[in-house]
Every structure is written in structure tokens, then in C-alpha cells.
Short mmCIF file of C-alpha atoms in Angstrom, two decimals:
data_model
loop_
_atom_site.label_atom_id
_atom_site.label_comp_id
_atom_site.label_asym_id
_atom_site.label_seq_id
_atom_site.Cartn_x
_atom_site.Cartn_y
_atom_site.Cartn_z
CA UNK A 1 22.42 31.65 -3.29
CA UNK A 2 18.73 31.66 -2.66
CA UNK A 3 18.54 28.39 -5.41
CA UNK A 4 20.84 27.15 -3.13
CA UNK A 5 19.00 28.27 0.88
CA UNK A 6 15.78 26.88 -1.42
CA UNK A 7 16.84 23.62 -1.61
CA UNK A 8 17.80 23.12 2.14
CA UNK A 9 13.90 23.69 2.65
CA UNK A 10 12.28 22.63 -0.43
CA UNK A 11 11.85 18.82 0.37
CA UNK A 12 10.49 16.36 -3.19
CA UNK A 13 8.89 13.99 -1.28
CA UNK A 14 7.38 10.06 -2.71
CA UNK A 15 3.89 8.90 -1.33
CA UNK A 16 2.95 5.59 -1.44
CA UNK A 17 -0.89 5.77 -1.90
CA UNK A 18 -2.53 2.36 -0.55
CA UNK A 19 -5.35 1.13 0.85
CA UNK A 20 -4.63 0.52 4.24
CA UNK A 21 -1.31 2.67 4.61
CA UNK A 22 -0.38 5.86 3.85
CA UNK A 23 4.02 6.05 3.59
CA UNK A 24 6.02 9.44 3.01
CA UNK A 25 9.67 9.37 2.33
CA UNK A 26 11.24 13.25 2.15
CA UNK A 27 14.47 13.13 0.06
CA UNK A 28 17.23 13.26 2.74
CA UNK A 29 14.91 12.23 5.30
CA UNK A 30 13.56 9.03 5.09
CA UNK A 31 10.28 7.21 6.11
CA UNK A 32 8.53 10.01 7.77
CA UNK A 33 5.32 8.91 7.76
CA UNK A 34 3.05 5.86 8.01
CA UNK A 35 0.01 6.18 8.51
CA UNK A 36 -3.09 4.25 7.60
CA UNK A 37 -5.35 5.17 5.00
CA UNK A 38 -8.28 6.86 7.03
CA UNK A 39 -10.29 10.17 7.80
CA UNK A 40 -12.54 10.86 10.86
CA UNK A 41 -15.47 13.66 9.65
CA UNK A 42 -18.81 14.95 10.77
CA UNK A 43 -21.49 13.45 8.41
CA UNK A 44 -23.79 17.34 8.18
CA UNK A 45 -21.29 19.49 7.61
CA UNK A 46 -18.01 16.99 6.31
CA UNK A 47 -15.59 18.86 8.29
CA UNK A 48 -12.34 16.39 9.06
CA UNK A 49 -10.92 16.30 12.35
CA UNK A 50 -9.11 13.45 12.78
CA UNK A 51 -6.82 11.47 9.96
CA UNK A 52 -4.66 9.42 9.87
CA UNK A 53 -3.85 6.91 12.96
CA UNK A 54 -6.38 9.26 15.52
CA UNK A 55 -9.50 8.74 12.61
CA UNK A 56 -8.11 4.93 12.54
CA UNK A 57 -8.74 4.29 16.04
CA UNK A 58 -11.60 5.55 15.89
CA UNK A 59 -13.23 2.97 13.78
CA UNK A 60 -16.16 1.30 14.53
CA UNK A 61 -16.67 3.92 17.56
CA UNK A 62 -17.76 6.85 16.38
CA UNK A 63 -21.38 8.62 17.40
CA UNK A 64 -23.79 9.47 14.36
CA UNK A 65 -22.42 12.19 13.90
CA UNK A 66 -19.22 11.04 12.83
CA UNK A 67 -17.86 9.41 10.09
CA UNK A 68 -15.14 7.10 9.02
CA UNK A 69 -14.05 6.53 5.71
CA UNK A 70 -11.12 4.74 4.02
CA UNK A 71 -10.23 7.28 1.56
CA UNK A 72 -9.62 4.73 -0.93
CA UNK A 73 -10.47 1.82 -2.22
CA UNK A 74 -8.66 -1.17 -4.19
CA UNK A 75 -5.93 1.23 -4.78
CA UNK A 76 -8.04 4.09 -6.24
CA UNK A 77 -9.52 7.42 -5.08
CA UNK A 78 -12.98 6.11 -4.34
CA UNK A 79 -13.20 9.55 -2.57
CA UNK A 80 -11.54 12.89 -3.47
CA UNK A 81 -12.38 14.71 -1.02
CA UNK A 82 -11.29 12.93 2.13
CA UNK A 83 -8.27 12.11 -0.29
CA UNK A 84 -7.64 15.60 -1.02
CA UNK A 85 -7.94 17.05 2.89
CA UNK A 86 -5.39 13.22 4.07
CA UNK A 87 -2.84 13.62 1.08
CA UNK A 88 -2.96 18.07 2.30
CA UNK A 89 -2.28 16.49 6.03
CA UNK A 90 0.85 14.77 5.18
CA UNK A 91 2.08 16.87 2.31
CA UNK A 92 2.16 20.25 5.31
CA UNK A 93 3.10 17.70 8.03
CA UNK A 94 6.68 17.49 5.82
CA UNK A 95 6.88 21.19 4.12
CA UNK A 96 6.52 23.26 6.69
CA UNK A 97 8.23 27.12 5.74
CA UNK A 98 11.49 26.41 7.92
CA UNK A 99 11.55 29.66 11.33
CA UNK A 100 12.94 32.33 10.58
CA UNK A 101 12.43 32.51 6.78
CA UNK A 102 10.45 35.02 6.30
CA UNK A 103 11.81 36.90 9.00
CA UNK A 104 15.08 38.05 6.99
CA UNK A 105 12.39 39.07 4.18
CA UNK A 106 12.97 36.03 1.16
CA UNK A 107 10.47 34.75 -0.63
CA UNK A 108 8.55 31.68 0.48
CA UNK A 109 9.38 28.65 -0.12
CA UNK A 110 9.21 26.85 -2.83
CA UNK A 111 6.03 24.20 -2.46
CA UNK A 112 7.62 20.77 -3.46
CA UNK A 113 7.24 17.97 -6.27
CA UNK A 114 5.32 14.67 -5.13
CA UNK A 115 5.34 11.60 -7.42
CA UNK A 116 2.73 8.81 -6.24
CA UNK A 117 3.23 4.89 -6.19
CA UNK A 118 -0.66 3.95 -8.14
CA UNK A 119 -1.84 0.78 -9.44
CA UNK A 120 -0.79 -0.51 -12.39
CA UNK A 121 -4.19 -1.36 -14.20
CA UNK A 122 -6.52 1.93 -12.83
CA UNK A 123 -8.38 3.90 -15.74
CA UNK A 124 -7.07 7.42 -16.65
CA UNK A 125 -10.18 9.75 -14.93
CA UNK A 126 -8.27 7.70 -11.57
CA UNK A 127 -5.06 8.40 -12.36
CA UNK A 128 -5.98 12.06 -12.90
CA UNK A 129 -7.76 11.99 -10.43
CA UNK A 130 -4.27 10.94 -7.51
CA UNK A 131 -2.49 13.85 -9.42
CA UNK A 132 -5.12 17.15 -8.92
CA UNK A 133 -5.47 15.18 -5.38
CA UNK A 134 -2.25 15.84 -5.08
CA UNK A 135 -1.88 19.37 -6.53
CA UNK A 136 -4.35 20.51 -4.64
CA UNK A 137 -2.37 19.08 -1.40
CA UNK A 138 0.10 21.42 -2.17
CA UNK A 139 2.58 20.01 -4.65
CA UNK A 140 4.33 22.41 -7.12
CA UNK A 141 4.33 19.48 -9.59
CA UNK A 142 3.13 15.74 -9.40
CA UNK A 143 4.12 12.09 -11.32
CA UNK A 144 2.97 8.66 -11.53
CA UNK A 145 4.63 6.08 -11.48
CA UNK A 146 3.05 2.48 -11.34
CA UNK A 147 3.40 0.67 -7.87
CA UNK A 148 5.42 -2.93 -9.44
CA UNK A 149 7.93 -0.24 -11.06
CA UNK A 150 8.01 1.11 -7.58
CA UNK A 151 8.97 -1.64 -5.22
CA UNK A 152 11.25 -2.99 -7.95
CA UNK A 153 13.60 0.36 -7.74
CA UNK A 154 12.43 1.08 -3.98
CA UNK A 155 13.72 -2.95 -3.16
CA UNK A 156 17.37 -2.34 -5.00
CA UNK A 157 16.41 -4.02 -9.11
CA UNK A 158 18.15 -2.38 -12.12
CA UNK A 159 14.91 -1.65 -13.96
CA UNK A 160 16.05 -0.22 -16.75
CA UNK A 161 18.28 -3.26 -18.04
CA UNK A 162 17.09 -5.87 -20.67
CA UNK A 163 16.08 -8.80 -18.23
CA UNK A 164 13.12 -9.31 -16.59
CA UNK A 165 12.24 -8.19 -13.29
CA UNK A 166 8.73 -10.15 -12.06
CA UNK A 167 7.36 -7.91 -9.04
CA UNK A 168 4.40 -9.28 -6.66
CA UNK A 169 2.62 -6.08 -4.14
CA UNK A 170 0.30 -7.49 -2.24
CA UNK A 171 -0.89 -4.46 -0.48
CA UNK A 172 -4.27 -3.84 1.17
CA UNK A 173 -6.89 -3.04 -1.97
CA UNK A 174 -4.73 -4.69 -5.22
CA UNK A 175 -2.49 -7.09 -6.02
CA UNK A 176 0.07 -5.33 -8.88
CA UNK A 177 2.36 -8.59 -10.55
CA UNK A 178 4.14 -6.91 -13.77
CA UNK A 179 7.15 -8.20 -15.56
CA UNK A 180 9.67 -5.50 -15.89
CA UNK A 181 12.18 -4.73 -18.46
CA UNK A 182 13.80 -1.90 -20.03
CA UNK A 183 12.63 0.76 -17.95
CA UNK A 184 9.13 -0.42 -18.70
CA UNK A 185 6.23 -2.91 -17.64
CA UNK A 186 5.80 -5.27 -20.46
CA UNK A 187 3.21 -7.14 -18.79
CA UNK A 188 0.61 -5.70 -15.43
CA UNK A 189 -1.60 -8.08 -14.35
CA UNK A 190 -3.61 -6.04 -11.76
CA UNK A 191 -6.31 -7.74 -8.41
CA UNK A 192 -7.92 -6.59 -6.75
CA UNK A 193 -7.95 -9.21 -4.22
CA UNK A 194 -4.99 -8.43 -1.11
CA UNK A 195 -5.19 -7.71 2.52
CA UNK A 196 -8.58 -6.47 3.28
CA UNK A 197 -9.73 -9.45 1.23
CA UNK A 198 -8.14 -11.74 3.62
CA UNK A 199 -9.23 -9.75 6.75
CA UNK A 200 -12.82 -10.09 4.99
CA UNK A 201 -12.06 -14.15 4.99
CA UNK A 202 -10.96 -14.03 8.63
CA UNK A 203 -14.90 -12.77 9.50
CA UNK A 204 -16.85 -14.95 6.91
CA UNK A 205 -14.60 -17.84 8.88
CA UNK A 206 -14.93 -16.73 12.36
CA UNK A 207 -18.47 -15.49 11.83
CA UNK A 208 -19.24 -19.49 10.41
CA UNK A 209 -17.55 -21.31 12.73
CA UNK A 210 -17.91 -19.64 15.89
CA UNK A 211 -20.81 -17.67 15.15
CA UNK A 212 -18.93 -14.71 15.99
CA UNK A 213 -18.63 -11.32 14.41
CA UNK A 214 -15.54 -9.61 15.08
CA UNK A 215 -15.19 -6.71 13.01
CA UNK A 216 -11.86 -5.37 11.13
CA UNK A 217 -9.46 -4.19 13.03
CA UNK A 218 -9.98 -7.54 15.17
CA UNK A 219 -9.41 -9.68 12.37
CA UNK A 220 -6.45 -7.67 10.55
CA UNK A 221 -4.99 -7.69 14.19
CA UNK A 222 -5.36 -11.54 14.25
CA UNK A 223 -4.54 -11.64 11.03
CA UNK A 224 -0.82 -10.37 11.79
CA UNK A 225 -0.76 -11.76 15.08
CA UNK A 226 -0.56 -16.41 14.09
CA UNK A 227 -1.68 -15.79 10.00
CA UNK A 228 0.86 -17.91 7.38
CA UNK A 229 0.00 -18.99 4.19
CA UNK A 230 0.93 -22.80 5.20
CA UNK A 231 0.44 -25.06 8.14
CA UNK A 232 3.34 -24.16 10.84
CA UNK A 233 5.11 -26.98 12.74
CA UNK A 234 4.44 -25.45 15.78
CA UNK A 235 0.53 -24.00 16.53
CA UNK A 236 0.04 -20.74 17.77
CA UNK A 237 -3.11 -19.58 19.71
CA UNK A 238 -5.01 -15.83 20.12
CA UNK A 239 -7.51 -14.52 21.80
CA UNK A 240 -10.21 -12.30 19.83
CA UNK A 241 -12.81 -11.30 21.58
CA UNK A 242 -15.95 -9.73 19.34
CA UNK A 243 -19.98 -11.30 19.69
CA UNK A 244 -21.51 -13.70 19.92
CA UNK A 245 -24.11 -13.22 16.35
CA UNK A 246 -27.28 -16.09 18.20
CA UNK A 247 -26.64 -13.93 22.08
CA UNK A 248 -25.85 -10.49 20.74
CA UNK A 249 -23.16 -11.21 23.77
CA UNK A 250 -19.67 -9.95 23.99
CA UNK A 251 -17.37 -13.27 23.09
CA UNK A 252 -14.14 -14.66 23.54
CA UNK A 253 -12.97 -17.05 21.43
CA UNK A 254 -9.63 -19.11 20.73
CA UNK A 255 -8.37 -18.94 17.64
CA UNK A 256 -5.91 -22.02 16.52
CA UNK A 257 -3.57 -20.94 13.94
CA UNK A 258 -3.87 -23.95 11.81
CA UNK A 259 -7.63 -22.05 10.80
CA UNK A 260 -6.42 -18.71 9.86
CA UNK A 261 -4.77 -20.34 6.91
CA UNK A 262 -7.83 -22.35 6.55
CA UNK A 263 -9.55 -18.91 6.50
CA UNK A 264 -6.68 -17.72 4.18
CA UNK A 265 -5.83 -20.25 1.55
CA UNK A 266 -8.85 -19.49 -1.48
CA UNK A 267 -7.68 -15.42 -0.73
CA UNK A 268 -3.42 -16.25 -1.63
CA UNK A 269 -4.54 -19.08 -3.88
CA UNK A 270 -6.36 -16.55 -5.96
CA UNK A 271 -2.62 -15.06 -5.68
CA UNK A 272 -0.85 -17.53 -6.91
CA UNK A 273 -2.90 -18.65 -9.43
CA UNK A 274 -2.90 -14.96 -11.07
CA UNK A 275 1.06 -14.87 -10.67
CA UNK A 276 1.01 -17.95 -12.92
CA UNK A 277 -1.19 -17.31 -15.24
CA UNK A 278 0.83 -14.03 -16.19
CA UNK A 279 4.56 -16.11 -15.83
CA UNK A 280 1.95 -18.62 -18.94
CA UNK A 281 1.49 -15.21 -20.64
CA UNK A 282 5.61 -13.48 -20.43
CA UNK A 283 8.22 -13.51 -23.02
CA UNK A 284 10.16 -16.80 -23.25
CA UNK A 285 13.36 -14.44 -22.66
CA UNK A 286 12.34 -13.27 -19.75
CA UNK A 287 11.10 -16.29 -18.11
CA UNK A 288 14.33 -17.52 -18.27
CA UNK A 289 15.86 -13.63 -16.49
CA UNK A 290 12.80 -14.98 -13.54
CA UNK A 291 13.97 -18.18 -13.34
CA UNK A 292 17.58 -16.84 -13.21
CA UNK A 293 17.10 -13.52 -10.87
CA UNK A 294 13.39 -15.52 -9.10
CA UNK A 295 10.77 -13.75 -8.48
CA UNK A 296 10.65 -10.09 -5.79
CA UNK A 297 8.04 -10.06 -3.69
CA UNK A 298 6.40 -6.40 -1.59
CA UNK A 299 3.71 -5.31 0.37
CA UNK A 300 2.78 -5.93 3.69
CA UNK A 301 1.02 -9.18 2.49
CA UNK A 302 5.06 -10.27 2.05
CA UNK A 303 4.62 -10.27 5.58
CA UNK A 304 2.66 -12.92 5.67
CA UNK A 305 4.57 -15.99 7.30
CA UNK A 306 5.58 -18.64 4.85
CA UNK A 307 3.91 -17.31 1.70
CA UNK A 308 7.44 -16.95 -0.58
CA UNK A 309 7.86 -20.55 0.28
CA UNK A 310 4.36 -20.66 -0.61
CA UNK A 311 4.47 -19.62 -4.28
CA UNK A 312 8.16 -20.92 -5.02
CA UNK A 313 6.38 -24.69 -4.93
CA UNK A 314 3.59 -23.71 -6.98
CA UNK A 315 5.04 -22.13 -9.88
CA UNK A 316 8.36 -23.57 -9.45
CA UNK A 317 10.35 -20.30 -9.14
CA UNK A 318 12.57 -19.16 -6.51
CA UNK A 319 10.68 -16.33 -4.90
CA UNK A 320 12.66 -13.50 -2.51
CA UNK A 321 11.02 -11.06 0.10
CA UNK A 322 12.36 -7.27 -0.49
CA UNK A 323 14.20 -5.79 2.69
CA UNK A 324 11.20 -3.49 4.60
CA UNK A 325 8.71 -5.22 1.70
CA UNK A 326 6.05 -2.17 3.31
CA UNK A 327 8.04 0.72 2.21
CA UNK A 328 9.33 -0.60 -1.07
CA UNK A 329 6.94 1.57 -2.83
CA UNK A 330 7.44 4.69 -1.15
CA UNK A 331 11.66 4.16 -0.97
CA UNK A 332 10.95 3.68 -5.15
CA UNK A 333 9.20 6.84 -5.49
CA UNK A 334 11.70 8.52 -3.22
CA UNK A 335 14.75 7.20 -5.82
CA UNK A 336 13.30 8.59 -9.77
CA UNK A 337 12.64 11.79 -8.02
CA UNK A 338 16.52 11.35 -7.48
CA UNK A 339 17.19 10.39 -11.12
CA UNK A 340 15.61 12.66 -13.52
CA UNK A 341 15.89 10.59 -16.40
CA UNK A 342 14.90 7.23 -14.95
CA UNK A 343 11.78 9.70 -13.39
CA UNK A 344 11.32 10.60 -17.15
CA UNK A 345 11.49 7.01 -18.54
CA UNK A 346 9.22 5.23 -15.71
CA UNK A 347 6.53 8.37 -14.89
CA UNK A 348 3.00 7.53 -16.59
CA UNK A 349 1.54 10.93 -18.25
CA UNK A 350 -2.15 11.16 -20.23
CA UNK A 351 -2.79 7.70 -20.02
CA UNK A 352 1.25 6.17 -20.84
CA UNK A 353 4.20 6.08 -19.84
#
């Protein structure tokens, strides 16, 4: 009786711990948290002042006594304390003791089991840091799964059968490219070039062309509004505001979508080249499967207009975008929690699957 009652209250949690955003999926509820991976804290005391959306809004606007940090860089933990605090905050939000439980004299509700998506090329030390951060956040068990595997599972692919599944997951800090078969990753290539580098490319482009200095948040907004992988038939424009590097005064510039294509091309070209290289290294039988099934595109980078078309033209293989690509990894982490045999196959333990 108690076990059945606890199962109603104790939620298994899947987490896509991303460089730019953290998504939390709770069994039976779906995606319940989708917030920026950001923490605001006091510089000297390290007291946490804000996490997630609130911290993101403070970026570039804080006094000298407050700093905003992104706990993850290139998909791995750069600040352990900030990561642990952020995870603890999100886990608390989805796993609070229900009202009335202690009033009727029941034991404390069990802590949740957590599956966290991580880049496929991280070191053993980096993997342990993620696992320890999840346990410190209040998980009773913390499992790790590689992001390309989670993205494929979240997109509904059958990763256990003997057929090649080619995944390209373009996140905020890393681009994960992997060939999957029989529940394992046959070949993976990580590229620490993704959404953040696209934002930096936009900042550098506008600095060189217009002597305009933009912040990362403004560059990201510009990318979302008129960014594209290839020139569009209808030119679009967007006005950005920043600081004139020559006068130091505020300045507004009307940017065309064709200029964004020019700014993003070097970054996207690196991703396309890595995809082509991975295909060349893949076993011939699996390449044949990929030609039939196509390449799965996931992550926030998949939302850049025409990026699927550009990759398809370059590698001569169909490319399709996962439904709601931003949440594919989070949905994949949740699915493996529901399937113990699949979790046993795909989870990462001690540096080995």
C-alpha cells in the first residue's frame, strides 16, 4: 500500500543539462521546466540570488557585487557549485513533499531517480562531476546517457535494432554527431561549435561591419528572428541596438537576413564538414541504413531555417528534423526511465556503457 502511494508522489526525472538551457521532464507530466542554464550570485559570499530565467534577465545588467554565471561551458560543468545549486533548485520544484503526507504519519517521500543527458565525448572526470551534482541536488539515483542516444530515443527511433541511426544534435555549447546501432554508439564525433559560437560570430560580424558592439542576448535574439543557413527568397530585416565602438554612444542598426547568412556560414560549414567526415568513417552497412532512413537533426540549432536543406545538399542524404527538436533529449531521458532494460543498455557507467 505504501509503495503504491509513494509511486504516485515520487517522480522519476529526466534532465537535459544543456549549456544554454536546462529542460526537466517528469514522468506523467511531460516537460515541466524549460529555463536558461544561468545562476546569479553574490561575488564575495557566493550566495545564490537567482536561477534560470530570472538570472538570465540579469545578464549584463548587474552591479559589481553580483555576477551571473553559466555553470556549463561546451556541454560540461565549468562551475560545480553553481551547477549543483541549479540542479537542486529544479529538482525541488518538481519533487516537493505533497501536502498532508507527513500529517498522516507516513515516512518521508523517496527521492527521485534522475537521468541526465551529457555530451558523448566528455571525460570520466566530467561525467562524475555531473553525476555528483545530480546526487547533491537530491537524487537517490543518478544515471547518465549520451545526448545523441537520448535525442534518437526522444525522437521515437528504435535504437536497439541492427540498423544505423545517424543523429546530429546541435545544442548551445556542443554539436553531437553519432551513429547508433543495437543500443550502442558505434561512432561519435563531438564538436564544441554550436549555438554559442553562432552568437559570437554574429557579434564579431556586426563589430567589423558596423562598429556596433552587441551583447550575447541581443545576438541570440537576432539569430532567432532572422537567422538562416541559406539565403531566403524574401529578405527580412531586424533592428538591433548596441554601442557604437567609435563614439561610445547608443546606436541602432537595421540588419538584413542575408547578412546573418554571411555571419553564420563559417560556423555552419564546420558542422556540415564534421557530419561529412563522420559519414566517411562509418561502416558501409550502417551508411546504407542512414541513406534509407535519413539523418536526424535535433537540438536548438535544428530550428535555424533551412539548415536541414543545407546539410542534405552537402552530404547527399535526406535530413529530417525531430518533432520539437529542443525537447528531444529531455524526452529521451524520460523514456529510458520507463524502460529498465533499455536504461541498462544505454546508460553510461564508469566511463563505459
